[in-house]
mmCIF file of C-alpha atoms in Angstrom:
data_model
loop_
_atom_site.group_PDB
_atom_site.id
_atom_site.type_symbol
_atom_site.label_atom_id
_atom_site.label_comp_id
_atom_site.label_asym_id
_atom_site.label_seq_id
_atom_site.Cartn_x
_atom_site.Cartn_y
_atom_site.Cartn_z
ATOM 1 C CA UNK A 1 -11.122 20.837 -10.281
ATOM 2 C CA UNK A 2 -9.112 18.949 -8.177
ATOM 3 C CA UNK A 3 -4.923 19.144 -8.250
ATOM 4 C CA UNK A 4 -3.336 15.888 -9.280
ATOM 5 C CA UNK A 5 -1.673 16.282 -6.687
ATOM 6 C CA UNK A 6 -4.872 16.255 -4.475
ATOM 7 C CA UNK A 7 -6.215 13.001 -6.500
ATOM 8 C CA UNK A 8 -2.895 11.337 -5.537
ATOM 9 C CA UNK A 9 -3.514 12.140 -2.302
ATOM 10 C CA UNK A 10 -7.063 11.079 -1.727
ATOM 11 C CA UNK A 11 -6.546 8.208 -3.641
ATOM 12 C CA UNK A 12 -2.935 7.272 -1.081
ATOM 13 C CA UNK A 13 -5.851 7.860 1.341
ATOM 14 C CA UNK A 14 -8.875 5.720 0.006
ATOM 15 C CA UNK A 15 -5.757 2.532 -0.897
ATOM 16 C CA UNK A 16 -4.638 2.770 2.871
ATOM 17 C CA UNK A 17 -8.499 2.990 4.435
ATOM 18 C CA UNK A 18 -9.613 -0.006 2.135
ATOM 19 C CA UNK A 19 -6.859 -1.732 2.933
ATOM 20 C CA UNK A 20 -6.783 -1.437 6.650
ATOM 21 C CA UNK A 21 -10.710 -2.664 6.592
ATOM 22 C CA UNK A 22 -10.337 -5.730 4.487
ATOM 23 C CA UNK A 23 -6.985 -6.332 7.137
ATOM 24 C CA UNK A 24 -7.008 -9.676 9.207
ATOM 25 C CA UNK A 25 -7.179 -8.950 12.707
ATOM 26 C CA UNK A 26 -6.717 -10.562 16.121
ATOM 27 C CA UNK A 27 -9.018 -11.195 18.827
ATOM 28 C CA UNK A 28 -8.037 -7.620 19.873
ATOM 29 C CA UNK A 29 -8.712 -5.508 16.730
ATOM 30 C CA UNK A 30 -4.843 -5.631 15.723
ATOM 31 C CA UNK A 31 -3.107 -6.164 12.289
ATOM 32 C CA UNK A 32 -0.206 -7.421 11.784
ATOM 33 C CA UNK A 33 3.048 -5.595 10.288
ATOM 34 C CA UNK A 34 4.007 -7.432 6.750
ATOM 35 C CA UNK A 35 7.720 -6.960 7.558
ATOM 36 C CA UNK A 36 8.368 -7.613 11.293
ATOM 37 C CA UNK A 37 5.188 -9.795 11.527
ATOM 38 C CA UNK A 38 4.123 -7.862 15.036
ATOM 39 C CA UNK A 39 0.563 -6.957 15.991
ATOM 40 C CA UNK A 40 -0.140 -2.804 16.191
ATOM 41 C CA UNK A 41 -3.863 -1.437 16.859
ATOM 42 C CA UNK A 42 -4.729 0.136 13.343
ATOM 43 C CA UNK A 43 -3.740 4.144 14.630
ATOM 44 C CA UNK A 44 -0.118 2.290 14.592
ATOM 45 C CA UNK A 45 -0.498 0.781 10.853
ATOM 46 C CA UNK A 46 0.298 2.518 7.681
ATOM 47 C CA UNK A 47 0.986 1.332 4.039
ATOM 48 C CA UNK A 48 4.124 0.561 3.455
ATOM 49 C CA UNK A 49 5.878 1.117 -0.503
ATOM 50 C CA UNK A 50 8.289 -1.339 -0.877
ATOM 51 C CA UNK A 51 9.212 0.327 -4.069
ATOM 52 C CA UNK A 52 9.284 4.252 -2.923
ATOM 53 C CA UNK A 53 6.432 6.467 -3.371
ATOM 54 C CA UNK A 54 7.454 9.015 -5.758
ATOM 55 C CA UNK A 55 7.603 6.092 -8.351
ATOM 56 C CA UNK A 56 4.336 6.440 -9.973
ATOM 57 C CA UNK A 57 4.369 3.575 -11.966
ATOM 58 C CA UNK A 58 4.071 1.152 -8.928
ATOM 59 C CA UNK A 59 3.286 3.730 -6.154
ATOM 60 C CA UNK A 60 -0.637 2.141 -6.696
ATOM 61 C CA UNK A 61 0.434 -1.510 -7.479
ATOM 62 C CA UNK A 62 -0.913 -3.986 -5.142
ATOM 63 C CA UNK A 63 2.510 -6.255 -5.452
ATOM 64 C CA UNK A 64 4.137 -2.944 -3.660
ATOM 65 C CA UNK A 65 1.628 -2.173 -1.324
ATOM 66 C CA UNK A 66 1.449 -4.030 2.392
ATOM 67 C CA UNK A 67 0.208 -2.975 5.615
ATOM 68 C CA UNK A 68 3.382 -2.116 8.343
ATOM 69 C CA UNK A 69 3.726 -0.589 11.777
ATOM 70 C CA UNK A 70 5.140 3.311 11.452
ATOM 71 C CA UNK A 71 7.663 2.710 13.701
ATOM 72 C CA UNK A 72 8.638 -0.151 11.594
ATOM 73 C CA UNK A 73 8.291 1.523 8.147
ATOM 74 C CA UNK A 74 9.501 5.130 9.370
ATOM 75 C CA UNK A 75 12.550 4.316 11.601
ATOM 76 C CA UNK A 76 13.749 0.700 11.272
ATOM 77 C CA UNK A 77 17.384 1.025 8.918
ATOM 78 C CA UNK A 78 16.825 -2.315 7.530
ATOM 79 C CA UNK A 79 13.192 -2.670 6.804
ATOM 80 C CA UNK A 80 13.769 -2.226 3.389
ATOM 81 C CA UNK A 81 15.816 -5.433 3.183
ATOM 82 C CA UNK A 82 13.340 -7.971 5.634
ATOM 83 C CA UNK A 83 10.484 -6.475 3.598
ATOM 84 C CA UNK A 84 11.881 -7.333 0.030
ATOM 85 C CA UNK A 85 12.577 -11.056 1.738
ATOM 86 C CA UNK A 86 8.681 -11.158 3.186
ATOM 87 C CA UNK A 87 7.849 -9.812 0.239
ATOM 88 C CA UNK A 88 9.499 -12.596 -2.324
ATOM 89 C CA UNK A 89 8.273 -15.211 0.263
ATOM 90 C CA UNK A 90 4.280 -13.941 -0.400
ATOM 91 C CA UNK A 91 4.322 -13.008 -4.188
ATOM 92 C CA UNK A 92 7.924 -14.677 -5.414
ATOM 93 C CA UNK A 93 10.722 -13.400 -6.816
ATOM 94 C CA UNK A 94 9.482 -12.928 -10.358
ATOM 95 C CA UNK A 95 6.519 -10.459 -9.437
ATOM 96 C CA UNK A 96 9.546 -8.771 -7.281
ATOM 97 C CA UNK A 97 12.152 -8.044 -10.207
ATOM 98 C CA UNK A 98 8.757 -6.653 -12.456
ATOM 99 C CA UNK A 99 8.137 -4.032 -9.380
ATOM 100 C CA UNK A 100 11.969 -2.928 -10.232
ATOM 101 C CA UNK A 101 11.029 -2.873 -14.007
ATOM 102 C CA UNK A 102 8.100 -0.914 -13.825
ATOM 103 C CA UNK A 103 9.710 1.311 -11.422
ATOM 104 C CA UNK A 104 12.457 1.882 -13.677
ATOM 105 C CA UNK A 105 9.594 3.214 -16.400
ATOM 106 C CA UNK A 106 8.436 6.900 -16.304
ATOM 107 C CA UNK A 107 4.856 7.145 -15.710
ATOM 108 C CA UNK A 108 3.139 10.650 -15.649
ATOM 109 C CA UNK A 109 -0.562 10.125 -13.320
ATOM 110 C CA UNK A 110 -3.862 11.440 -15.269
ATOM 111 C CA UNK A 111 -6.839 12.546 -13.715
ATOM 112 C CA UNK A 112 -9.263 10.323 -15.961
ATOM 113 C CA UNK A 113 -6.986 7.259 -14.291
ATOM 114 C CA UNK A 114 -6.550 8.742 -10.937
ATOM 115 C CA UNK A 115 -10.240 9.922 -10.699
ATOM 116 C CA UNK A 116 -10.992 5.873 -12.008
ATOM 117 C CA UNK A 117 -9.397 4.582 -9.184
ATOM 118 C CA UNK A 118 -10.650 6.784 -6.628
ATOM 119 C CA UNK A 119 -14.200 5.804 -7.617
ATOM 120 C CA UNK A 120 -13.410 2.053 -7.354
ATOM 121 C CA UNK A 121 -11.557 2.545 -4.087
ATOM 122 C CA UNK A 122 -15.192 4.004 -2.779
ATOM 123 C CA UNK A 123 -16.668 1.440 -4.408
ATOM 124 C CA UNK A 124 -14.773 -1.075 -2.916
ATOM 125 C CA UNK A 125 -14.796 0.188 0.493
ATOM 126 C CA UNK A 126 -18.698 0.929 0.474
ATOM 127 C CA UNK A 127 -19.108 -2.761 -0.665
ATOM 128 C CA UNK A 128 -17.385 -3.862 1.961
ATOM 129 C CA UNK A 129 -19.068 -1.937 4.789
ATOM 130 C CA UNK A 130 -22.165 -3.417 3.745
ATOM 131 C CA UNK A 131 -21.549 -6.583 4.044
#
């Protein structure tokens, strides 16, 4: 039986892969970094948490979840501030404030909802690489 820590993990994994394939790209294979809106080759993409990660109630919430260069997301001192503004501008202020709410809740992961998730992440990402 698998850790939760392990499920969190594959599951981090499974969010960023299905993400990166249903990504818009350029004529060059690129995607484009949600905060800084520059162009990186996918090895240079990551998900970025605009609430942090070790909030489980939104660490899996689409609203908080958007593709970002590492530099970007690792090493830029006010990313956290252009990303909140990009990120009001696509989902709107009100969506915003209820990431800060639910992170602000305690939420303990399961493996019934963790292992639920992982199987429609597969699901998902299977779907899409047969289309």
């Amino acid at each position: 039986m698998k850790t939760l820590g392990k499920l969190i993990k594959e599951l981090d994994i499974l969010i960023g892969k299905y993400m990166k394939l249903t990504a818009p790209r350029d004529d060059m294979g690129r995607i484009q970094c949600f905060i800084n809106k520059t162009w990186h080759y996918p090895d240079n993409i990551e998900v970025c948490h605009f609430i942090q990660r070790d909030k489980m109630c939104t660490r899996f919430h689409p609203d908080n979840l958007r593709l970002g260069s590492k530099t970007t997301n690792r090493f830029e001192e006010d990313h956290i501030e252009k990303f909140k503004e990009m990120l009001i501008s696509d989902i709107g202020l009100e969506r915003v404030e209820n990431l800060y709410n639910l992170a602000s809740d305690r939420c303990t992961p399961n493996r019934i909802s963790l292992n639920k998730d992982i199987e429609l992440y597969e699901e998902r990402i299977k779907h899409f690489r047969a289309t």
